[in-house]
PDB file of C-alpha atoms in Angstrom:
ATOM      1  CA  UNK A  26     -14.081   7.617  -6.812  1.00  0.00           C
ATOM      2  CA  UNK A  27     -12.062  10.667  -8.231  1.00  0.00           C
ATOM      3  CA  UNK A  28      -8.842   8.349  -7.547  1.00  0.00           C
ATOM      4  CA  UNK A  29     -10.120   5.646  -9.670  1.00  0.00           C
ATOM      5  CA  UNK A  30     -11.364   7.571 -12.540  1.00  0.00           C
ATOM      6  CA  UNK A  31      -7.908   9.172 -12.783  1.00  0.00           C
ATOM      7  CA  UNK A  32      -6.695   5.912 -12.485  1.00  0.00           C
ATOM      8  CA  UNK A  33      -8.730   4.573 -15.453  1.00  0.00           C
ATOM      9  CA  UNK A  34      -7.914   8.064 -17.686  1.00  0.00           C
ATOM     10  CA  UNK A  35      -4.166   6.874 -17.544  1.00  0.00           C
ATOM     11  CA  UNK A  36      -1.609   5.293 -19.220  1.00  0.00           C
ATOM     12  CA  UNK A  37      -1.621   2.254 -16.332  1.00  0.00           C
ATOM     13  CA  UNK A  38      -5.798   1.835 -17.093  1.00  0.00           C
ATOM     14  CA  UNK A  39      -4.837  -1.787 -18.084  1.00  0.00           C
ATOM     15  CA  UNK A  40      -2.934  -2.712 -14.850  1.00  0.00           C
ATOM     16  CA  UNK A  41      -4.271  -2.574 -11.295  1.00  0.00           C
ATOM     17  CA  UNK A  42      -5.595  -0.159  -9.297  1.00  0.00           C
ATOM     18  CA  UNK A  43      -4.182  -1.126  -5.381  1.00  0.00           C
ATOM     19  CA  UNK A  44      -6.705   0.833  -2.869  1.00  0.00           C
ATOM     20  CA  UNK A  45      -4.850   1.015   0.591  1.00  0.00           C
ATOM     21  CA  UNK A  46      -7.092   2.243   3.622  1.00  0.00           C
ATOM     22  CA  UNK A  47      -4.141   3.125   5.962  1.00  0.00           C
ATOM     23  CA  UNK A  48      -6.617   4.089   8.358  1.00  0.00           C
ATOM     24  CA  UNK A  49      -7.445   0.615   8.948  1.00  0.00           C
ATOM     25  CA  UNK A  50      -4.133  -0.767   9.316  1.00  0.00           C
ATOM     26  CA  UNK A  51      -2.866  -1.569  12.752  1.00  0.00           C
ATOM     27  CA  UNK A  52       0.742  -0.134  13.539  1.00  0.00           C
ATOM     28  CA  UNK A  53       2.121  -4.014  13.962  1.00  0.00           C
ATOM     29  CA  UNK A  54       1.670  -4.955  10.666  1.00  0.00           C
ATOM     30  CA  UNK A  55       2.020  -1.202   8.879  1.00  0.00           C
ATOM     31  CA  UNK A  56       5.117  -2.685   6.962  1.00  0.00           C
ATOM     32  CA  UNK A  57       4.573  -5.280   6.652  1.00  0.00           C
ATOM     33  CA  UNK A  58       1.595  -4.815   4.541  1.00  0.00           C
ATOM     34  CA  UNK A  59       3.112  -2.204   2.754  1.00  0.00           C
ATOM     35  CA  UNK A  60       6.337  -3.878   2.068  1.00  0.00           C
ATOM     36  CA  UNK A  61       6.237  -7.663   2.317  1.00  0.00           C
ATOM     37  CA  UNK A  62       8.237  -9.597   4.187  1.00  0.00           C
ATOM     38  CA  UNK A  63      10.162 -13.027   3.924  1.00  0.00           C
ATOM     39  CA  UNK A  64       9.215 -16.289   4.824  1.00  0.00           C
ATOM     40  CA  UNK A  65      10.618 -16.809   8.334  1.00  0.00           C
ATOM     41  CA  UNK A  66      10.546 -12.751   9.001  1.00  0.00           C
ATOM     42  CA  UNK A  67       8.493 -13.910  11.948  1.00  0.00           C
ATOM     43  CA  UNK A  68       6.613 -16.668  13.876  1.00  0.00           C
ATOM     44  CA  UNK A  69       3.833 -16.743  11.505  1.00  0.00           C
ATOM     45  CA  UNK A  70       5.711 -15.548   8.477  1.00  0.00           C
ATOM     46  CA  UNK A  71       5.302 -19.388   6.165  1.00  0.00           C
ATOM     47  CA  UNK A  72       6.059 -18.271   3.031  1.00  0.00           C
ATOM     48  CA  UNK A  73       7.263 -14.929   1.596  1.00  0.00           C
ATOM     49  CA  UNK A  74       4.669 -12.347   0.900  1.00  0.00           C
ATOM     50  CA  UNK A  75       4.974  -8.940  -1.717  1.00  0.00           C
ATOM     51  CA  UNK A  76       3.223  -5.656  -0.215  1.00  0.00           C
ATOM     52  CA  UNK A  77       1.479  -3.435  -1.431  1.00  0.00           C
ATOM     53  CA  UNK A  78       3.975  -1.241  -3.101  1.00  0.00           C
ATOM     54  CA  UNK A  79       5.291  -4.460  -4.747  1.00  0.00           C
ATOM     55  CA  UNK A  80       1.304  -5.182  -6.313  1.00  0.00           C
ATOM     56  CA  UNK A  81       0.997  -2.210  -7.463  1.00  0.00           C
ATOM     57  CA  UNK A  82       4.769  -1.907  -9.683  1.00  0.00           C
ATOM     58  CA  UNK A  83       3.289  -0.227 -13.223  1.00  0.00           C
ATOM     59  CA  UNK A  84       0.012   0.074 -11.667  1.00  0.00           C
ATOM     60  CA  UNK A  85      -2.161   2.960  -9.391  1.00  0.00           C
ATOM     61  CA  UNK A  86      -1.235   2.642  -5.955  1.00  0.00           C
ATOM     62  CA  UNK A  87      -3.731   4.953  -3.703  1.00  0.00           C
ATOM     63  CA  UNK A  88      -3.020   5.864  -0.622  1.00  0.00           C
ATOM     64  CA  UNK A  89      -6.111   6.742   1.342  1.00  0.00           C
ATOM     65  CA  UNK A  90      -6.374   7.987   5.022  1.00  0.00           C
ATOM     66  CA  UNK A  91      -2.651   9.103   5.375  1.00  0.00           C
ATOM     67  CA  UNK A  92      -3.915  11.680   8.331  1.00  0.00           C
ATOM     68  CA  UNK A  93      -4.995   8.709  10.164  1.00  0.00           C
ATOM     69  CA  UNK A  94      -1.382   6.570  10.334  1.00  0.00           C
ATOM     70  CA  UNK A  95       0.589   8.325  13.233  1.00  0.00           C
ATOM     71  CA  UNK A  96       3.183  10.820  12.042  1.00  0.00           C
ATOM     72  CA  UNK A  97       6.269   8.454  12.839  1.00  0.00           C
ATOM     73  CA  UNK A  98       4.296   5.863  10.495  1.00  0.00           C
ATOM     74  CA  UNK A  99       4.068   8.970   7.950  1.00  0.00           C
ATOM     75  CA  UNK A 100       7.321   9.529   7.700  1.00  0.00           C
ATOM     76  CA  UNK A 101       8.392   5.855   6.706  1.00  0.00           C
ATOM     77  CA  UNK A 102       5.709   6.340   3.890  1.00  0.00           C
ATOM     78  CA  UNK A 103       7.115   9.565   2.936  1.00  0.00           C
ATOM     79  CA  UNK A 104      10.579   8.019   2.505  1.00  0.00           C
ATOM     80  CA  UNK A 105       9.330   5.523   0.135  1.00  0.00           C
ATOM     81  CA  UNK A 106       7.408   7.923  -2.112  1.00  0.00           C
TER      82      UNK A 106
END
């Protein structure tokens, strides 16, 4: 709640507000959730697909349950931000 009512305080208030539950995520499809992939990336990959980071360009992106993702999975993330 405190993330979204920063969120709505801010400059971005207009644009979205991208909730990720890491927690939830399984490790397969960690990036490609985060980070899209192309059509043809792999078997079931039909057409190409933004992530997460790519919603949320000039919006809130919040990252919740980053203690839950295992630390090699935390570092990726830590690369990007």
């Amino acid at each position: 709640m405190l993330a979204h009512y920063i969120h709505q305080q801010s400059s971005r208030k207009d644009n979205a507000f991208v909730h990720v539950d890491l927690g939830s995520l399984n490790e397969n499809i960690f990036e490609s959730e985060l980070f899209g992939y192309a059509k043809g990336a792999f078997t079931d990959a039909k057409n190409d697909t933004a992530g997460r980071f790519e919603l949320a360009e000039n919006s809130t992106i919040f990252l919740d349950e980053i203690g839950n993702i295992p630390l090699t999975l935390q570092a990726k993330l830590l690369q990007v931000i």
